[in-house]
Amino acid sequence: MTVDTKPRRRGRRGATAAPPSARDTNYRQLKNPFPAMKAFSDDEIANMHETAFRMLEELGMKVLLPEAREYFAKGGAKVDGEMVYIGRDMIEAALASAPKSIDCVAGARHRDFTLELGSLTFQPGAGAPHATDLVRGRRPGTATDYREMTRLTQHFDVFQMISPLTEPQDVATHERHYFTTEAQLTLTDKFPFLFSRGTPQVMDCFEMLRDFRGASDEQFLNTTYCYTIINTNSPRTLDVPMAQGLIDFAKFGQVSIVTPFTLMGAMAPITVAGAITLSHAECLAAITLTQLVNPGAPVCYGTFTSNVDMKSGAPAFGTPTHFQASLAAGQLARHLGLPWRSAAGSASNLNDVQAANENQMGLWGCLMAGATVIIHSAGWLEGGLTVSYEKLITDVEVLNMIAELCAGAKAGTDEIGFANALSEVDPSGHFFATSQTMERYNTEFYEPVVHDYANFGTWTERGAKDATTRATDVWQTILADGTGPQLDDARVGALNDFIEKRKAEGGAPPES
Amino acid sequence: MTVDTKPRRRGRRGATAAPPSARDTNYRQLKNPFPAMKAFSDDEIANMHETAFRMLEELGMKVLLPEAREYFAKGGAKVDGEMVYIGRDMIEAALASAPKSIDCVAGARHRDFTLELGSLTFQPGAGAPHATDLVRGRRPGTATDYREMTRLTQHFDVFQMISPLTEPQDVATHERHYFTTEAQLTLTDKFPFLFSRGTPQVMDCFEMLRDFRGASDEQFLNTTYCYTIINTNSPRTLDVPMAQGLIDFAKFGQVSIVTPFTLMGAMAPITVAGAITLSHAECLAAITLTQLVNPGAPVCYGTFTSNVDMKSGAPAFGTPTHFQASLAAGQLARHLGLPWRSAAGSASNLNDVQAANENQMGLWGCLMAGATVIIHSAGWLEGGLTVSYEKLITDVEVLNMIAELCAGAKAGTDEIGFANALSEVDPSGHFFATSQTMERYNTEFYEPVVHDYANFGTWTERGAKDATTRATDVWQTILADGTGPQLDDARVGALNDFIEKRKAEGGAPPES
């Protein structure tokens, strides 16, 4: 491995290999600086909220887990078979008890962050059955892929949360949760994700996490150490593992991020207003369940709503309707006051211009919607069927630039620079040597990960590599570097012992 | 030519070739729906404005054209050799007389538009010495390229203005202005661009345009039929053809779009605040000249400020500083109340993921800055040295989606759809056949130009073409269609006669 993650050039400054930039922006705790954009008027948003109430009260929600229906019934809902009819009062009580701010505790203190309206976090693309890269091609996700992608996620500060990028399909399903949890705990010091695939698996994971963090049972209950994603089955269905996940995570004080995944024109109405009203209703039902289980339990609002292509029925992402759906969901989240997640993503089949444009378009929708968590913000292809190593890198470039925008710029006397720049240079001169430039040349600008500014001749001499090809060099270089987070050997040993013991006991199959 | 600009698929609806979408959004007159973002506080912006005044008064502007210096002197400026020192009062008078709203008259009435704060127009990438496409490769721009790119610009409604995409280098420079003007007048019915390369060429072009539009001299003086771009030579220099262009366009009531092109760390201070203060000062000087020549003459504020890569000195685009520079310029434009232009663009050497991400990042900076005109919004590579046919197409996809966002979405009773959608579908059902879907399936969603939503298997069977490769099909199909705007044969004849006469007289060489 001889490549370098940062391109080196013979520059005007005469250096054969310029020193790396000394710029150091904190990407770990971001505040969203982008003004919120509205899709609809406040009255229209209020009508959507009212319609969601009406849906839950009159049309009801199908809840497949008996235990969840019991919680709803105890809370005052009318239950008829699998259908649950949820009154407005119950929902409003849940919205009142759900916390508006959630402190998330990672493996290392400098990686802790807060989920609340105004804060901003990114997750890479999650849950893909396949992985792809230019070296090894497209294949079902493996344990190796899972670990490599987790290490890549660790490498970039702009990912505050670990997501399950690809499914390690070569790990037996009754042991997979040991594998994924161990990988996150030992390869990263960031905030981890746990799947909700039934109570036995979740309890195994909670135990691993509690002990690895050195927490007591009580500390664990009172501290948010991990998150799960809860997808409703639109329209209006909450299945067994999802309902169980909401209950388990609420009981133990861990975060559920509720995300109806609705495609306009298929599992949701064809309009943004209709689809988001449906998503909102499903979200309210799920949030209500968490608060019935444990008032004050951390929970995030969320949506992932895009449209299908009406000619083929295929999902589309990064479209104008996807953008508007994020905006509308953001208005509803602000209406509730809850932290919330939205999603970017791409339908493209490779890391090409379509993939870049779709993902960035979706990102701007999320950013101008004020999303607290933006999932699938890097690497996601084929509408989530594949995560690409190269796309992960090229999307990080965009996320880093957004993080730089979060940091903002200054316009004090030194920056405007009448004395130290503007008056130092005569007409037709240059600013390479002004006092201001000399003070700042090594810190002023963001230094790219994979973008290349070489001119056409130089770029051609260097092999005329496109950004995707260069991205291969970047991820290979990162993976070739064996360094990881600081670990406590005793806790790693105890984690491995626990896993071996549980495997010997037969593991825990997923529920479905 | 057998390809189609719109991909056809065997869809869920059972059609072997689904009919084209009946959606029809007006892209020709856009209003910017995106909330304005600030880079700096209002106080900081006021300080930058004050510093620009101080620069023009104390440091002065180098003005190479004697006639321009005379205008400044007559207006009260202190002139010392080539240096002009411009007082605040002169500038404030110019800002008071410059129109806040400019009605632009195109070749066809449905293509007229207004330049003012809040309106939004796009221009493709302009002024590139080279052209490139996947079929013919990268080459110096030719007459054929110029005409083809002009036809592609005409094809897409989202380009309200024609720009000079590439330089037709095989047309002699003393006859090139006849060629470019004839092409714009006969291949498009949009608002044309004229270069400011000296009075003789400009007068030729005005005469061609006046007669082709059927305008009298007086009508021409009182109607805005065309625009030019005025670049200052940063720092603080106004060269001969640019100063002459400001004078000529102001005299004849045509629009100058003033655009200091400054690269932070090179021809401008390394900070956003310093670079934009310099750009602002140069802009104020140029705007002042137009109003000294003809108070009330239409003029646009503008900037194109990005940064260099400090290692190589190479220009970079779509960076966080480029984004912030647009925001700061937008704040200053609003401070003045003038319509203004900013720019997107890419430094990449081919139409790859970098090119897509840089251009879109730059676009969002312009959009959130409230730019009235966004130049280089499609097709621009290598920091403007090349315009790519394929990138033109793939960027149009992004611009079209932005235009769809300008149109907005509705959330009335029909759109929220309790009665006609939400209550029609049982849990786990689908919305393909609701009343709401049936009414809207052919109009609700934006239909892409080049994005492809086929799944991996289908896409692979079809040849696994990336977006750039598909874009070749798109531009070839458009160019294969020979239709153009409606033309008046008599005016075309007169135009050709004029050109032949002027060529026989020796044409008009450019000034430099």
PDB file of N, CA and C in Angstrom, chain A residues 9 11 13 19 37 54 138 235-237 265-267 269 271 274 309 311 314 349 352 354 357 360-361 364 415 418 425 427-429 431-432 436 447 452-454 456 467 470, chain B residues 9 11 34 37 54 138 235-237 265-267 269 271 274 309-311 314 349 352 354 357 360-361 364 415 418 425 427-429 431-432 436 447 452-454 456 467 470:
ATOM      1  N   ARG A   9       1.107  17.470  -4.380  1.00  0.00           N
ATOM      2  CA  ARG A   9       1.421  18.085  -5.663  1.00  0.00           C
ATOM      3  C   ARG A   9       2.630  18.988  -5.531  1.00  0.00           C
ATOM      4  N   GLY A  11       3.627  22.324  -5.869  1.00  0.00           N
ATOM      5  CA  GLY A  11       2.777  23.512  -5.879  1.00  0.00           C
ATOM      6  C   GLY A  11       3.536  24.776  -6.189  1.00  0.00           C
ATOM      7  N   ARG A  13       4.053  26.972  -4.232  1.00  0.00           N
ATOM      8  CA  ARG A  13       4.896  27.305  -3.097  1.00  0.00           C
ATOM      9  C   ARG A  13       6.250  26.614  -3.188  1.00  0.00           C
ATOM     10  N   PRO A  19       3.188  20.175   3.119  1.00  0.00           N
ATOM     11  CA  PRO A  19       2.737  19.580   4.381  1.00  0.00           C
ATOM     12  C   PRO A  19       1.213  19.528   4.412  1.00  0.00           C
ATOM     13  N   MET A  37     -36.624  25.488   5.755  1.00  0.00           N
ATOM     14  CA  MET A  37     -37.505  25.783   4.623  1.00  0.00           C
ATOM     15  C   MET A  37     -38.830  25.065   4.851  1.00  0.00           C
ATOM     16  N   ARG A  54     -56.882  11.909  13.488  1.00  0.00           N
ATOM     17  CA  ARG A  54     -58.142  11.298  13.047  1.00  0.00           C
ATOM     18  C   ARG A  54     -57.898   9.876  12.536  1.00  0.00           C
ATOM     19  N   ARG A 138     -19.499  -6.419  -6.907  1.00  0.00           N
ATOM     20  CA  ARG A 138     -20.733  -6.443  -6.118  1.00  0.00           C
ATOM     21  C   ARG A 138     -20.956  -7.854  -5.599  1.00  0.00           C
ATOM     22  N   PRO A 235     -48.912   0.719   4.778  1.00  0.00           N
ATOM     23  CA  PRO A 235     -49.614   1.626   5.672  1.00  0.00           C
ATOM     24  C   PRO A 235     -50.088   0.966   6.980  1.00  0.00           C
ATOM     25  N   ARG A 236     -49.875   1.698   8.060  1.00  0.00           N
ATOM     26  CA  ARG A 236     -50.524   1.493   9.352  1.00  0.00           C
ATOM     27  C   ARG A 236     -50.339   0.107   9.964  1.00  0.00           C
ATOM     28  N   THR A 237     -49.135  -0.431   9.866  1.00  0.00           N
ATOM     29  CA  THR A 237     -48.874  -1.724  10.494  1.00  0.00           C
ATOM     30  C   THR A 237     -47.578  -1.658  11.297  1.00  0.00           C
ATOM     31  N   GLY A 265     -47.090   6.838  -3.822  1.00  0.00           N
ATOM     32  CA  GLY A 265     -47.622   6.154  -5.000  1.00  0.00           C
ATOM     33  C   GLY A 265     -47.625   4.651  -4.852  1.00  0.00           C
ATOM     34  N   ALA A 266     -47.021   4.129  -3.765  1.00  0.00           N
ATOM     35  CA  ALA A 266     -47.009   2.673  -3.553  1.00  0.00           C
ATOM     36  C   ALA A 266     -47.587   2.380  -2.164  1.00  0.00           C
ATOM     37  N   MET A 267     -46.742   2.363  -1.129  1.00  0.00           N
ATOM     38  CA  MET A 267     -47.242   2.097   0.220  1.00  0.00           C
ATOM     39  C   MET A 267     -47.775   3.360   0.888  1.00  0.00           C
ATOM     40  N   PRO A 269     -49.785   7.462  -0.003  1.00  0.00           N
ATOM     41  CA  PRO A 269     -50.449   8.276  -1.022  1.00  0.00           C
ATOM     42  C   PRO A 269     -49.442   8.877  -2.000  1.00  0.00           C
ATOM     43  N   THR A 271     -49.288  11.872  -3.061  1.00  0.00           N
ATOM     44  CA  THR A 271     -48.922  13.253  -2.757  1.00  0.00           C
ATOM     45  C   THR A 271     -47.969  13.321  -1.570  1.00  0.00           C
ATOM     46  N   GLY A 274     -50.146  13.735   1.577  1.00  0.00           N
ATOM     47  CA  GLY A 274     -50.784  12.485   2.012  1.00  0.00           C
ATOM     48  C   GLY A 274     -49.773  11.509   2.583  1.00  0.00           C
ATOM     49  N   ASP A 309     -41.145   5.597  -9.229  1.00  0.00           N
ATOM     50  CA  ASP A 309     -41.277   5.964 -10.635  1.00  0.00           C
ATOM     51  C   ASP A 309     -42.596   5.359 -11.118  1.00  0.00           C
ATOM     52  N   LYS A 311     -43.834   4.814 -13.872  1.00  0.00           N
ATOM     53  CA  LYS A 311     -43.805   3.921 -15.037  1.00  0.00           C
ATOM     54  C   LYS A 311     -43.413   2.503 -14.660  1.00  0.00           C
ATOM     55  N   ALA A 314     -40.535   1.446  -9.601  1.00  0.00           N
ATOM     56  CA  ALA A 314     -39.247   1.405  -8.906  1.00  0.00           C
ATOM     57  C   ALA A 314     -39.099   2.609  -7.984  1.00  0.00           C
ATOM     58  N   ASN A 349     -27.300   2.536  -9.831  1.00  0.00           N
ATOM     59  CA  ASN A 349     -26.723   1.201  -9.696  1.00  0.00           C
ATOM     60  C   ASN A 349     -25.200   1.203  -9.588  1.00  0.00           C
ATOM     61  N   ASP A 352     -21.973   6.852  -9.772  1.00  0.00           N
ATOM     62  CA  ASP A 352     -21.818   7.732 -10.921  1.00  0.00           C
ATOM     63  C   ASP A 352     -22.404   9.106 -10.607  1.00  0.00           C
ATOM     64  N   GLN A 354     -25.294  10.310 -11.389  1.00  0.00           N
ATOM     65  CA  GLN A 354     -26.657  10.203 -10.847  1.00  0.00           C
ATOM     66  C   GLN A 354     -26.600   9.957  -9.341  1.00  0.00           C
ATOM     67  N   ASN A 357     -25.568  13.139  -7.574  1.00  0.00           N
ATOM     68  CA  ASN A 357     -26.576  14.195  -7.592  1.00  0.00           C
ATOM     69  C   ASN A 357     -27.796  13.834  -6.755  1.00  0.00           C
ATOM     70  N   GLN A 360     -26.812  14.115  -2.976  1.00  0.00           N
ATOM     71  CA  GLN A 360     -26.655  15.489  -2.502  1.00  0.00           C
ATOM     72  C   GLN A 360     -27.989  16.236  -2.494  1.00  0.00           C
ATOM     73  N   MET A 361     -28.823  15.977  -3.494  1.00  0.00           N
ATOM     74  CA  MET A 361     -30.157  16.606  -3.509  1.00  0.00           C
ATOM     75  C   MET A 361     -30.948  16.173  -2.265  1.00  0.00           C
ATOM     76  N   TRP A 364     -29.614  17.978   0.862  1.00  0.00           N
ATOM     77  CA  TRP A 364     -30.044  19.372   1.038  1.00  0.00           C
ATOM     78  C   TRP A 364     -31.487  19.448   1.489  1.00  0.00           C
ATOM     79  N   GLU A 415     -10.269  39.613   9.231  1.00  0.00           N
ATOM     80  CA  GLU A 415     -10.743  38.875   8.065  1.00  0.00           C
ATOM     81  C   GLU A 415     -11.069  39.826   6.909  1.00  0.00           C
ATOM     82  N   PHE A 418      -8.532  45.210   5.701  1.00  0.00           N
ATOM     83  CA  PHE A 418      -8.099  46.431   5.009  1.00  0.00           C
ATOM     84  C   PHE A 418      -6.600  46.639   5.205  1.00  0.00           C
ATOM     85  N   VAL A 425      -1.818  45.285  -1.450  1.00  0.00           N
ATOM     86  CA  VAL A 425      -1.641  44.803  -2.825  1.00  0.00           C
ATOM     87  C   VAL A 425      -2.078  45.868  -3.824  1.00  0.00           C
ATOM     88  N   PRO A 427      -3.096  47.319  -7.695  1.00  0.00           N
ATOM     89  CA  PRO A 427      -3.897  46.782  -8.807  1.00  0.00           C
ATOM     90  C   PRO A 427      -3.080  45.804  -9.641  1.00  0.00           C
ATOM     91  N   SER A 428      -3.725  44.703 -10.027  1.00  0.00           N
ATOM     92  CA  SER A 428      -3.116  43.639 -10.824  1.00  0.00           C
ATOM     93  C   SER A 428      -2.054  42.850 -10.064  1.00  0.00           C
ATOM     94  N   GLY A 429      -1.888  43.102  -8.781  1.00  0.00           N
ATOM     95  CA  GLY A 429      -0.966  42.296  -7.986  1.00  0.00           C
ATOM     96  C   GLY A 429      -1.628  41.006  -7.532  1.00  0.00           C
ATOM     97  N   PHE A 431      -2.232  38.207  -3.902  1.00  0.00           N
ATOM     98  CA  PHE A 431      -2.320  38.176  -2.446  1.00  0.00           C
ATOM     99  C   PHE A 431      -1.542  37.010  -1.831  1.00  0.00           C
ATOM    100  N   PHE A 432      -0.703  36.353  -2.618  1.00  0.00           N
ATOM    101  CA  PHE A 432       0.004  35.188  -2.088  1.00  0.00           C
ATOM    102  C   PHE A 432       0.849  35.527  -0.857  1.00  0.00           C
ATOM    103  N   GLN A 436      -2.007  38.688   5.817  1.00  0.00           N
ATOM    104  CA  GLN A 436      -3.179  37.852   6.087  1.00  0.00           C
ATOM    105  C   GLN A 436      -2.994  36.448   5.508  1.00  0.00           C
ATOM    106  N   GLU A 447      -9.443  20.996   3.209  1.00  0.00           N
ATOM    107  CA  GLU A 447      -8.588  20.181   2.344  1.00  0.00           C
ATOM    108  C   GLU A 447      -9.344  18.915   1.943  1.00  0.00           C
ATOM    109  N   ASP A 452      -9.854  16.447  -6.649  1.00  0.00           N
ATOM    110  CA  ASP A 452      -8.535  16.691  -7.227  1.00  0.00           C
ATOM    111  C   ASP A 452      -8.610  17.975  -8.047  1.00  0.00           C
ATOM    112  N   TYR A 453      -7.695  18.900  -7.763  1.00  0.00           N
ATOM    113  CA  TYR A 453      -7.721  20.183  -8.457  1.00  0.00           C
ATOM    114  C   TYR A 453      -6.631  20.297  -9.517  1.00  0.00           C
ATOM    115  N   ALA A 454      -5.954  19.200  -9.819  1.00  0.00           N
ATOM    116  CA  ALA A 454      -4.893  19.255 -10.831  1.00  0.00           C
ATOM    117  C   ALA A 454      -5.477  19.670 -12.170  1.00  0.00           C
ATOM    118  N   PHE A 456      -5.801  19.683 -16.382  1.00  0.00           N
ATOM    119  CA  PHE A 456      -6.067  18.541 -17.261  1.00  0.00           C
ATOM    120  C   PHE A 456      -4.786  17.795 -17.646  1.00  0.00           C
ATOM    121  N   ALA A 467     -13.058  10.399  -9.875  1.00  0.00           N
ATOM    122  CA  ALA A 467     -13.157  10.473  -8.415  1.00  0.00           C
ATOM    123  C   ALA A 467     -13.427   9.102  -7.803  1.00  0.00           C
ATOM    124  N   ARG A 470     -10.221   7.173  -7.709  1.00  0.00           N
ATOM    125  CA  ARG A 470      -9.350   7.692  -6.646  1.00  0.00           C
ATOM    126  C   ARG A 470      -9.864   7.282  -5.267  1.00  0.00           C
TER     127      ARG A 470
ATOM    128  N   ARG B   9     -39.861   1.757 -19.982  1.00  0.00           N
ATOM    129  CA  ARG B   9     -39.730   0.496 -19.258  1.00  0.00           C
ATOM    130  C   ARG B   9     -41.043  -0.269 -19.286  1.00  0.00           C
ATOM    131  N   GLY B  11     -43.530  -1.549 -17.233  1.00  0.00           N
ATOM    132  CA  GLY B  11     -43.830  -1.147 -15.861  1.00  0.00           C
ATOM    133  C   GLY B  11     -44.884  -2.015 -15.216  1.00  0.00           C
ATOM    134  N   PHE B  34     -36.090  29.309  -1.772  1.00  0.00           N
ATOM    135  CA  PHE B  34     -35.212  28.857  -0.692  1.00  0.00           C
ATOM    136  C   PHE B  34     -34.918  30.012   0.258  1.00  0.00           C
ATOM    137  N   MET B  37     -29.722  32.462   3.405  1.00  0.00           N
ATOM    138  CA  MET B  37     -28.802  32.124   4.500  1.00  0.00           C
ATOM    139  C   MET B  37     -27.752  33.220   4.599  1.00  0.00           C
ATOM    140  N   ARG B  54     -14.236  52.752   1.539  1.00  0.00           N
ATOM    141  CA  ARG B  54     -12.914  53.279   1.915  1.00  0.00           C
ATOM    142  C   ARG B  54     -11.867  52.898   0.868  1.00  0.00           C
ATOM    143  N   ARG B 138     -12.079  15.616 -26.192  1.00  0.00           N
ATOM    144  CA  ARG B 138     -11.822  17.008 -25.798  1.00  0.00           C
ATOM    145  C   ARG B 138     -11.086  17.709 -26.935  1.00  0.00           C
ATOM    146  N   PRO B 235      -6.784  42.346  -8.498  1.00  0.00           N
ATOM    147  CA  PRO B 235      -7.455  43.375  -7.714  1.00  0.00           C
ATOM    148  C   PRO B 235      -7.478  44.757  -8.382  1.00  0.00           C
ATOM    149  N   ARG B 236      -8.661  45.366  -8.306  1.00  0.00           N
ATOM    150  CA  ARG B 236      -8.870  46.798  -8.542  1.00  0.00           C
ATOM    151  C   ARG B 236      -8.434  47.303  -9.899  1.00  0.00           C
ATOM    152  N   THR B 237      -8.701  46.534 -10.932  1.00  0.00           N
ATOM    153  CA  THR B 237      -8.381  47.004 -12.282  1.00  0.00           C
ATOM    154  C   THR B 237      -9.579  46.798 -13.205  1.00  0.00           C
ATOM    155  N   GLY B 265      -6.967  33.863  -1.955  1.00  0.00           N
ATOM    156  CA  GLY B 265      -5.591  33.378  -1.791  1.00  0.00           C
ATOM    157  C   GLY B 265      -4.720  33.682  -2.988  1.00  0.00           C
ATOM    158  N   ALA B 266      -5.321  34.192  -4.080  1.00  0.00           N
ATOM    159  CA  ALA B 266      -4.525  34.515  -5.272  1.00  0.00           C
ATOM    160  C   ALA B 266      -4.775  35.977  -5.645  1.00  0.00           C
ATOM    161  N   MET B 267      -5.793  36.227  -6.480  1.00  0.00           N
ATOM    162  CA  MET B 267      -6.076  37.618  -6.852  1.00  0.00           C
ATOM    163  C   MET B 267      -6.950  38.314  -5.807  1.00  0.00           C
ATOM    164  N   PRO B 269      -7.960  38.427  -1.267  1.00  0.00           N
ATOM    165  CA  PRO B 269      -7.551  37.968   0.063  1.00  0.00           C
ATOM    166  C   PRO B 269      -7.950  36.509   0.301  1.00  0.00           C
ATOM    167  N   THR B 271      -9.340  35.258   2.871  1.00  0.00           N
ATOM    168  CA  THR B 271     -10.579  35.095   3.634  1.00  0.00           C
ATOM    169  C   THR B 271     -11.800  35.407   2.764  1.00  0.00           C
ATOM    170  N   GLY B 274     -12.576  39.152   3.223  1.00  0.00           N
ATOM    171  CA  GLY B 274     -11.681  40.035   2.475  1.00  0.00           C
ATOM    172  C   GLY B 274     -11.931  39.945   0.986  1.00  0.00           C
ATOM    173  N   ASP B 309      -6.509  26.094  -4.347  1.00  0.00           N
ATOM    174  CA  ASP B 309      -5.893  25.062  -3.518  1.00  0.00           C
ATOM    175  C   ASP B 309      -4.530  25.602  -3.096  1.00  0.00           C
ATOM    176  N   MET B 310      -4.314  25.775  -1.802  1.00  0.00           N
ATOM    177  CA  MET B 310      -3.089  26.457  -1.366  1.00  0.00           C
ATOM    178  C   MET B 310      -1.836  25.626  -1.635  1.00  0.00           C
ATOM    179  N   LYS B 311      -1.998  24.348  -1.933  1.00  0.00           N
ATOM    180  CA  LYS B 311      -0.811  23.541  -2.236  1.00  0.00           C
ATOM    181  C   LYS B 311      -0.339  23.743  -3.670  1.00  0.00           C
ATOM    182  N   ALA B 314      -4.020  25.930  -7.752  1.00  0.00           N
ATOM    183  CA  ALA B 314      -5.081  25.649  -8.718  1.00  0.00           C
ATOM    184  C   ALA B 314      -6.432  26.127  -8.184  1.00  0.00           C
ATOM    185  N   ASN B 349     -11.853  17.270 -14.072  1.00  0.00           N
ATOM    186  CA  ASN B 349     -11.394  17.158 -15.457  1.00  0.00           C
ATOM    187  C   ASN B 349     -12.291  16.287 -16.325  1.00  0.00           C
ATOM    188  N   ASP B 352     -17.525  13.457 -13.706  1.00  0.00           N
ATOM    189  CA  ASP B 352     -17.544  12.364 -12.730  1.00  0.00           C
ATOM    190  C   ASP B 352     -18.259  12.821 -11.465  1.00  0.00           C
ATOM    191  N   GLN B 354     -17.001  13.896  -8.688  1.00  0.00           N
ATOM    192  CA  GLN B 354     -16.478  15.190  -8.212  1.00  0.00           C
ATOM    193  C   GLN B 354     -17.172  16.340  -8.938  1.00  0.00           C
ATOM    194  N   ASN B 357     -20.721  16.671  -7.650  1.00  0.00           N
ATOM    195  CA  ASN B 357     -20.818  17.172  -6.274  1.00  0.00           C
ATOM    196  C   ASN B 357     -20.379  18.625  -6.163  1.00  0.00           C
ATOM    197  N   GLN B 360     -23.161  20.861  -7.762  1.00  0.00           N
ATOM    198  CA  GLN B 360     -24.380  20.976  -6.955  1.00  0.00           C
ATOM    199  C   GLN B 360     -24.114  21.749  -5.656  1.00  0.00           C
ATOM    200  N   MET B 361     -22.947  21.531  -5.052  1.00  0.00           N
ATOM    201  CA  MET B 361     -22.608  22.290  -3.832  1.00  0.00           C
ATOM    202  C   MET B 361     -22.585  23.787  -4.149  1.00  0.00           C
ATOM    203  N   TRP B 364     -26.156  25.138  -4.542  1.00  0.00           N
ATOM    204  CA  TRP B 364     -26.905  25.379  -3.306  1.00  0.00           C
ATOM    205  C   TRP B 364     -26.420  26.636  -2.605  1.00  0.00           C
ATOM    206  N   GLU B 415     -55.018  16.832  -1.330  1.00  0.00           N
ATOM    207  CA  GLU B 415     -53.652  16.325  -1.250  1.00  0.00           C
ATOM    208  C   GLU B 415     -53.431  15.530   0.035  1.00  0.00           C
ATOM    209  N   PHE B 418     -57.556  12.353   3.191  1.00  0.00           N
ATOM    210  CA  PHE B 418     -58.188  11.415   4.132  1.00  0.00           C
ATOM    211  C   PHE B 418     -59.251  10.600   3.403  1.00  0.00           C
ATOM    212  N   VAL B 425     -57.358   2.627   1.973  1.00  0.00           N
ATOM    213  CA  VAL B 425     -56.391   1.515   1.969  1.00  0.00           C
ATOM    214  C   VAL B 425     -56.274   0.904   3.364  1.00  0.00           C
ATOM    215  N   PRO B 427     -54.514  -1.570   6.325  1.00  0.00           N
ATOM    216  CA  PRO B 427     -53.128  -1.837   6.711  1.00  0.00           C
ATOM    217  C   PRO B 427     -52.495  -2.891   5.799  1.00  0.00           C
ATOM    218  N   SER B 428     -51.254  -2.649   5.442  1.00  0.00           N
ATOM    219  CA  SER B 428     -50.467  -3.521   4.553  1.00  0.00           C
ATOM    220  C   SER B 428     -50.974  -3.528   3.113  1.00  0.00           C
ATOM    221  N   GLY B 429     -51.929  -2.678   2.783  1.00  0.00           N
ATOM    222  CA  GLY B 429     -52.365  -2.562   1.393  1.00  0.00           C
ATOM    223  C   GLY B 429     -51.442  -1.638   0.617  1.00  0.00           C
ATOM    224  N   PHE B 431     -51.339   1.840  -2.420  1.00  0.00           N
ATOM    225  CA  PHE B 431     -52.077   3.019  -2.879  1.00  0.00           C
ATOM    226  C   PHE B 431     -52.103   3.142  -4.404  1.00  0.00           C
ATOM    227  N   PHE B 432     -51.729   2.068  -5.095  1.00  0.00           N
ATOM    228  CA  PHE B 432     -51.674   2.167  -6.558  1.00  0.00           C
ATOM    229  C   PHE B 432     -53.025   2.543  -7.164  1.00  0.00           C
ATOM    230  N   GLN B 436     -57.110   9.102  -5.422  1.00  0.00           N
ATOM    231  CA  GLN B 436     -56.094  10.143  -5.511  1.00  0.00           C
ATOM    232  C   GLN B 436     -54.986   9.746  -6.498  1.00  0.00           C
ATOM    233  N   GLU B 447     -40.447  13.846 -14.081  1.00  0.00           N
ATOM    234  CA  GLU B 447     -39.923  12.737 -14.878  1.00  0.00           C
ATOM    235  C   GLU B 447     -38.495  13.057 -15.300  1.00  0.00           C
ATOM    236  N   ASP B 452     -31.956   7.072 -14.038  1.00  0.00           N
ATOM    237  CA  ASP B 452     -32.517   5.774 -14.381  1.00  0.00           C
ATOM    238  C   ASP B 452     -32.839   5.041 -13.081  1.00  0.00           C
ATOM    239  N   TYR B 453     -34.067   4.554 -12.959  1.00  0.00           N
ATOM    240  CA  TYR B 453     -34.488   3.895 -11.727  1.00  0.00           C
ATOM    241  C   TYR B 453     -34.583   2.369 -11.886  1.00  0.00           C
ATOM    242  N   ALA B 454     -34.096   1.844 -13.007  1.00  0.00           N
ATOM    243  CA  ALA B 454     -34.153   0.391 -13.206  1.00  0.00           C
ATOM    244  C   ALA B 454     -33.354  -0.318 -12.113  1.00  0.00           C
ATOM    245  N   PHE B 456     -30.882  -3.343 -10.512  1.00  0.00           N
ATOM    246  CA  PHE B 456     -29.534  -3.715 -10.944  1.00  0.00           C
ATOM    247  C   PHE B 456     -29.556  -4.728 -12.092  1.00  0.00           C
ATOM    248  N   ALA B 467     -24.612   7.319 -15.842  1.00  0.00           N
ATOM    249  CA  ALA B 467     -25.409   8.501 -16.224  1.00  0.00           C
ATOM    250  C   ALA B 467     -24.729   9.294 -17.329  1.00  0.00           C
ATOM    251  N   ARG B 470     -25.326   7.577 -20.601  1.00  0.00           N
ATOM    252  CA  ARG B 470     -26.712   7.785 -21.028  1.00  0.00           C
ATOM    253  C   ARG B 470     -26.918   9.219 -21.523  1.00  0.00           C
TER     254      ARG B 470
END
